[in-house]
Coordinates of N, CA and C and ligand atoms in Angstrom, one line a residue:
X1 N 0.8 -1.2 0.0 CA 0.0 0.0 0.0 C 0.9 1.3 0.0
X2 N 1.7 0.8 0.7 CA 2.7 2.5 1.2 C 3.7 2.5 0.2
X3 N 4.1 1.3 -0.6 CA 4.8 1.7 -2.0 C 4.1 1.6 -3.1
X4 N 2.8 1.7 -3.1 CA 2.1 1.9 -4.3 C 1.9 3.4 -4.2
X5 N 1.6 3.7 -3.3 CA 1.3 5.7 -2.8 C 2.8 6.1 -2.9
X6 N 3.5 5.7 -2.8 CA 5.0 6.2 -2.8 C 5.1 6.3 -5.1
X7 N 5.1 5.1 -5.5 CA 5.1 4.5 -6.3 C 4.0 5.7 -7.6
X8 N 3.6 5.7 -7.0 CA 2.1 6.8 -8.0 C 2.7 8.5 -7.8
X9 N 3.2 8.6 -6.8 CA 3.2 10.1 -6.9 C 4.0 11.0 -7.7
X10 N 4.0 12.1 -7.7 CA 2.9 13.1 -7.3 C 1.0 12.4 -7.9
X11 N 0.9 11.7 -8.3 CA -0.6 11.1 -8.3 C -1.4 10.1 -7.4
X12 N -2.3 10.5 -7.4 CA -3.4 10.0 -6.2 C -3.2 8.2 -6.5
X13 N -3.0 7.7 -5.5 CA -3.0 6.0 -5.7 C -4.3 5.5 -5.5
X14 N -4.4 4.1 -5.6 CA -5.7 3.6 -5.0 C -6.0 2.1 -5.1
X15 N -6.3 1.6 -4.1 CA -6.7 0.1 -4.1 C -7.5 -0.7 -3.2
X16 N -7.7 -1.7 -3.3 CA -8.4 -2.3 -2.3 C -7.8 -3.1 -1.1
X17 N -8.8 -3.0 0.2 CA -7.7 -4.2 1.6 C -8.6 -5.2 1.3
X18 N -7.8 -6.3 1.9 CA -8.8 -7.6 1.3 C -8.5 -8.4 2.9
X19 N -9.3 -8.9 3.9 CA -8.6 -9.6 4.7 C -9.8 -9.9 5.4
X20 N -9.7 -10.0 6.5 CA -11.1 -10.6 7.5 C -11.5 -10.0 8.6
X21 N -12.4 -10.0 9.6 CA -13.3 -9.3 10.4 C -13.4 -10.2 11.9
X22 N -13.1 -10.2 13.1 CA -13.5 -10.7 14.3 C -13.7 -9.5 15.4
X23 N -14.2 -9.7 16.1 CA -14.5 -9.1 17.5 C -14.7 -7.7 16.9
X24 N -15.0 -7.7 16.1 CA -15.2 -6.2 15.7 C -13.8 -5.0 15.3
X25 N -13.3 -5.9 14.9 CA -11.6 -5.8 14.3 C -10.9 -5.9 12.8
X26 N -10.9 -5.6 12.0 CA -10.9 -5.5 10.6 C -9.3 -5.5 10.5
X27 N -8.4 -6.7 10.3 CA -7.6 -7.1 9.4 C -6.9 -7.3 8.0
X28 N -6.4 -6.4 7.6 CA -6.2 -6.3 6.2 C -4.7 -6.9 5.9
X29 N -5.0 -8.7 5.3 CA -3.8 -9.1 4.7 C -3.3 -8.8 3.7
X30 N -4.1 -8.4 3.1 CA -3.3 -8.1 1.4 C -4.0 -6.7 0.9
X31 N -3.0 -5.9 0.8 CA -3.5 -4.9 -0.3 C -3.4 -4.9 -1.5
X32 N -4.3 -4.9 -2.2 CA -4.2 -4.9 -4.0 C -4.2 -3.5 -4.3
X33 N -2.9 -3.5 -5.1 CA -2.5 -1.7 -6.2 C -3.8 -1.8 -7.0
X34 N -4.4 -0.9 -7.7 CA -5.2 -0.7 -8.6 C -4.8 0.4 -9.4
X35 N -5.4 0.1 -10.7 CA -4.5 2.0 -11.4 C -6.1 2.5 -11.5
X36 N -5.1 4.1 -11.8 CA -6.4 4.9 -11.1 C -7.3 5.3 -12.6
X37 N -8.2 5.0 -12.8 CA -8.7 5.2 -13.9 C -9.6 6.9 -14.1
X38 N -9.3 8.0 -13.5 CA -9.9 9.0 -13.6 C -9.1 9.6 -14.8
X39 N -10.0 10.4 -15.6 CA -9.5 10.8 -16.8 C -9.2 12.2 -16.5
X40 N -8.8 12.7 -16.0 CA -8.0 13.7 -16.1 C -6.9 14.3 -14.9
X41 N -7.0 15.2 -14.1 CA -5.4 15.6 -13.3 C -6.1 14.5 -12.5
X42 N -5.1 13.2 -12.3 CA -4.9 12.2 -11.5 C -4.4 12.8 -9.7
X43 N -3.5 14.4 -9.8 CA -2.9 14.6 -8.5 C -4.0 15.1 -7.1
X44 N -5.5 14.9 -7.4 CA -6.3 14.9 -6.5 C -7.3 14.2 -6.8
X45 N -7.7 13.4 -7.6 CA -8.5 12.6 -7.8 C -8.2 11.0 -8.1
X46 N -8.7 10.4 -7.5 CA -8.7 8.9 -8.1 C -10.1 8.5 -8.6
X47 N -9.7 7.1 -9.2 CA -11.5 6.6 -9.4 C -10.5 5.1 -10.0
X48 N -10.9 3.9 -9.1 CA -10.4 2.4 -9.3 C -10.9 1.8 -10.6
X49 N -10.2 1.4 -11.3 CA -10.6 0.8 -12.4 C -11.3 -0.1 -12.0
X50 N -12.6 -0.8 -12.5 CA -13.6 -1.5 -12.4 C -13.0 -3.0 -13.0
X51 N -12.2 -3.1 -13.5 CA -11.5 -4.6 -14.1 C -10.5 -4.7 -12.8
X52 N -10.3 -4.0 -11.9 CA -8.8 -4.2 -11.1 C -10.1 -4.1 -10.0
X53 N -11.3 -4.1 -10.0 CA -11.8 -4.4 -8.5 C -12.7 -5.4 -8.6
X54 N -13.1 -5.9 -10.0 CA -13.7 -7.3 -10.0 C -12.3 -8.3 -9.8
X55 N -11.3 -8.0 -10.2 CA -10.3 -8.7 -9.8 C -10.1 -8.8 -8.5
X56 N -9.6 -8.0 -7.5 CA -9.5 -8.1 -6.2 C -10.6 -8.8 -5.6
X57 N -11.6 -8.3 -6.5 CA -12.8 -9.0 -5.3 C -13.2 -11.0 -5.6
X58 N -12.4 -11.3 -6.7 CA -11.9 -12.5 -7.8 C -11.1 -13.0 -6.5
X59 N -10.2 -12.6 -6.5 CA -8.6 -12.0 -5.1 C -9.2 -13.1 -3.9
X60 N -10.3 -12.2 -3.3 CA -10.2 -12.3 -1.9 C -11.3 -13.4 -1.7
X61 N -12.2 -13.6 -2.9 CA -12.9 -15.4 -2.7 C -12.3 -16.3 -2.6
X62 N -11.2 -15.9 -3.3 CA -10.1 -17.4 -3.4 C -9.3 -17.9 -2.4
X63 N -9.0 -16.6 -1.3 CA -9.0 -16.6 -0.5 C -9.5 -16.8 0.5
X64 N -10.6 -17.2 0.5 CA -11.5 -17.3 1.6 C -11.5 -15.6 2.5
X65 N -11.5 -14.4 1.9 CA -11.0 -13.3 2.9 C -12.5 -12.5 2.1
X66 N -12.1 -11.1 2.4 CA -13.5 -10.1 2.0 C -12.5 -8.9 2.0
X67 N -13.7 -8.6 1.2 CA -13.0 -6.6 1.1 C -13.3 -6.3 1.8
X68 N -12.3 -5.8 2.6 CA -12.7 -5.0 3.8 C -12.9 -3.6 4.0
X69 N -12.2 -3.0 2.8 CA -12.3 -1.2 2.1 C -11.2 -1.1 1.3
X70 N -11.1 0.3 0.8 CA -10.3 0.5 -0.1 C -9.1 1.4 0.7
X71 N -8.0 2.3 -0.2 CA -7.1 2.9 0.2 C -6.9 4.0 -1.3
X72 N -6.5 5.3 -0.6 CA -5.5 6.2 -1.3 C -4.9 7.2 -1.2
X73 N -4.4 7.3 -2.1 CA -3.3 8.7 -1.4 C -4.1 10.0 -1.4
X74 N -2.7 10.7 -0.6 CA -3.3 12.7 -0.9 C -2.0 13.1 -0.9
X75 N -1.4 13.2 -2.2 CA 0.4 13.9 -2.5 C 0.4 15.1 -2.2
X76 N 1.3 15.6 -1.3 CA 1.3 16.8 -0.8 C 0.2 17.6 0.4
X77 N -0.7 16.5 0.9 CA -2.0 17.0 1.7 C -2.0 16.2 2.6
X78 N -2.3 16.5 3.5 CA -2.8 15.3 4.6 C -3.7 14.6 4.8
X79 N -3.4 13.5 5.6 CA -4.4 12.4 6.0 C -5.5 12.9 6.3
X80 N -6.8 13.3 5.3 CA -8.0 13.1 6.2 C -9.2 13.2 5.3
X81 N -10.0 13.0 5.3 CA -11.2 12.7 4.4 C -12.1 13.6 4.2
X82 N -11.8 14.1 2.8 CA -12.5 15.2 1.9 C -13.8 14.9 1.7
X83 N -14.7 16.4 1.4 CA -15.8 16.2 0.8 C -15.9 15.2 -0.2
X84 N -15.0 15.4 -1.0 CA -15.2 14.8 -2.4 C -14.9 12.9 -2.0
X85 N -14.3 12.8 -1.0 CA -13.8 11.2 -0.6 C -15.2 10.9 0.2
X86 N -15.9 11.6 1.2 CA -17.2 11.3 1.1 C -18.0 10.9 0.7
X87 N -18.1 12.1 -0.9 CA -19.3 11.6 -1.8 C -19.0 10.2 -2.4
X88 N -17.8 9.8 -2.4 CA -17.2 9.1 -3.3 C -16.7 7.4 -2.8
X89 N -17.0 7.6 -1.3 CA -17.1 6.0 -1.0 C -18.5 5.8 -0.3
X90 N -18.3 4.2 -0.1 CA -19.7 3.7 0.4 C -19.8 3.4 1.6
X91 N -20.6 3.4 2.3 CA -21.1 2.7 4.1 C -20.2 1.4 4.0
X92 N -20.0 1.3 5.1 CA -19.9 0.0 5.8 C -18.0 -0.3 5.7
X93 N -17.4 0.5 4.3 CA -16.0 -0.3 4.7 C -15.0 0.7 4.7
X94 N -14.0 0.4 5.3 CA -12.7 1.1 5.9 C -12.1 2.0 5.0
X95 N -11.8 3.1 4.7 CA -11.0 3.7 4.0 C -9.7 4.4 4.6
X96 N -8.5 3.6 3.8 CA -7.2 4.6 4.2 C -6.8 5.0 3.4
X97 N -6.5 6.4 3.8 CA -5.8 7.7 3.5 C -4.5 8.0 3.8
X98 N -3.8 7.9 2.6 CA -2.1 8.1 3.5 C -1.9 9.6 2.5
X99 N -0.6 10.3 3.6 CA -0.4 11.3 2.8 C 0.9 11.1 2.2
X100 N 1.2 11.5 1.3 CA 2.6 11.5 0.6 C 3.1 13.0 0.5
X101 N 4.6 13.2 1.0 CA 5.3 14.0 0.6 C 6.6 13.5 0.1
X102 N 7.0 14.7 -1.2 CA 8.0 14.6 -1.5 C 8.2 12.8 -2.0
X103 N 7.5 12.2 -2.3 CA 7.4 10.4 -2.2 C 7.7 9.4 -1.3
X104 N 7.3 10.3 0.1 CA 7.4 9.2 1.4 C 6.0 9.3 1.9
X105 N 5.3 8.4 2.3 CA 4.1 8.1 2.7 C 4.9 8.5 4.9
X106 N 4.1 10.0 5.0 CA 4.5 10.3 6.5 C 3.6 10.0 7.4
X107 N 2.1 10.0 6.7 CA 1.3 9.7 8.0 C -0.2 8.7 6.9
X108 N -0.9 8.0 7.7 CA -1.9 7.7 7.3 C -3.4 7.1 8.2
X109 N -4.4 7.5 7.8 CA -5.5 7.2 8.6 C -6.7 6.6 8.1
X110 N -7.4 5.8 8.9 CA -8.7 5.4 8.7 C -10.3 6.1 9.0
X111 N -10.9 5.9 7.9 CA -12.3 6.4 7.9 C -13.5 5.5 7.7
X112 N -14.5 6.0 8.1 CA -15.8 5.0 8.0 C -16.8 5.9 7.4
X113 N -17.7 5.9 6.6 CA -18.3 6.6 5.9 C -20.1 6.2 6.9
X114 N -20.8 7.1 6.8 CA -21.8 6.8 7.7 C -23.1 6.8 6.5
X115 N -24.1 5.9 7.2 CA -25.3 5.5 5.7 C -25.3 6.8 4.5
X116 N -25.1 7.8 5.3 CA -25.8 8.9 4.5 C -25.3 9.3 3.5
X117 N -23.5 8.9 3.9 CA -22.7 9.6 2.8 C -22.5 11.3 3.6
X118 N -22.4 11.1 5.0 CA -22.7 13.0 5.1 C -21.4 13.2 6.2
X119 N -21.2 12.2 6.6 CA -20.3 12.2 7.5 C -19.4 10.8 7.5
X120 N -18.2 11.4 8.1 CA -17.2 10.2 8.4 C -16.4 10.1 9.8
X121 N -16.3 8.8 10.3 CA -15.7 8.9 11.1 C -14.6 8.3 11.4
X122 N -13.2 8.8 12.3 CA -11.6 8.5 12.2 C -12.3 6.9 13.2
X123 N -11.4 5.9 12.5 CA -11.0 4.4 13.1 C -9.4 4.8 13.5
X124 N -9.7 3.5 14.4 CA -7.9 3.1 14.6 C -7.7 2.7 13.4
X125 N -6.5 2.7 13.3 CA -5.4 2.1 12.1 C -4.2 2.0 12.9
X126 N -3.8 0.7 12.8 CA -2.5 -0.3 13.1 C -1.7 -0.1 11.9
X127 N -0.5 0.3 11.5 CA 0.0 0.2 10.2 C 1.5 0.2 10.6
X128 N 2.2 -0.8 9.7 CA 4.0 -0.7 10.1 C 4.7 0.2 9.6
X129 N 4.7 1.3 9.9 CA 5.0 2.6 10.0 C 6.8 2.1 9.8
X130 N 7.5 2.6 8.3 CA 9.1 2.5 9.0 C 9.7 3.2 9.3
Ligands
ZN1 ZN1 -9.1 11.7 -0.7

């Protein structure tokens, strides 16, 4: 995840966590890169190619695992969840947000999107920070 955001910038990265769910605890074994399929300035916008997330979601049956949410960058901005990353994910799964400067991923966080789409709220995130 942190060298795909490393790996895309100055452009917005993006992909999916695929892993499993207990006690109310969302584990993400594998992150799948996705390229970003938005047609135009890539450096604030993403949008997941639709063939790279039937794939992941291909990914994580085979696995016996689930999508657990997606991930992406913000080059040059901080970790935190924009209007426009509101309108633009769904209820129920995890979103991380890392920021990238200069091409080091310095900080990153999780979000939960609430039914409405109107609000979001910060999760923990465990991440191996190096
Ligand atoms: Zn964003």
């Amino acid at each position: 995840m942190v060298e795909h955001a490393q790996n895309c910038y100055p452009n917005e990265c993006c992909g999916i966590l695929i892993g499993s769910e207990a006690d109310g605890k969302r584990h993400a074994t594998l992150a799948v890169a996705c390229r970003n399929a938005y047609e135009g300035e890539q450096k604030d916008r993403f949008e997941i190619d639709p063939r790279d997330q039937i794939a992941a979601e291909r990914k994580s049956r085979e696995l016996s695992l689930g999508v657990l949410g997606f991930f992406h960058s913000h080059p040059d901005e901080g970790a935190y969840f924009s209007q426009t990353d509101l309108k633009n994910h769904w209820p129920f799964y995890s979103n991380v947000v890392m920021s990238v400067r200069a091409r080091v991923v310095s900080d990153a966080k999780c979000f939960r999107v609430d039914v409405d789409q109107t609000a979001s709220e910060e999760e923990e995130l465990i991440w191996p920070k190096s």
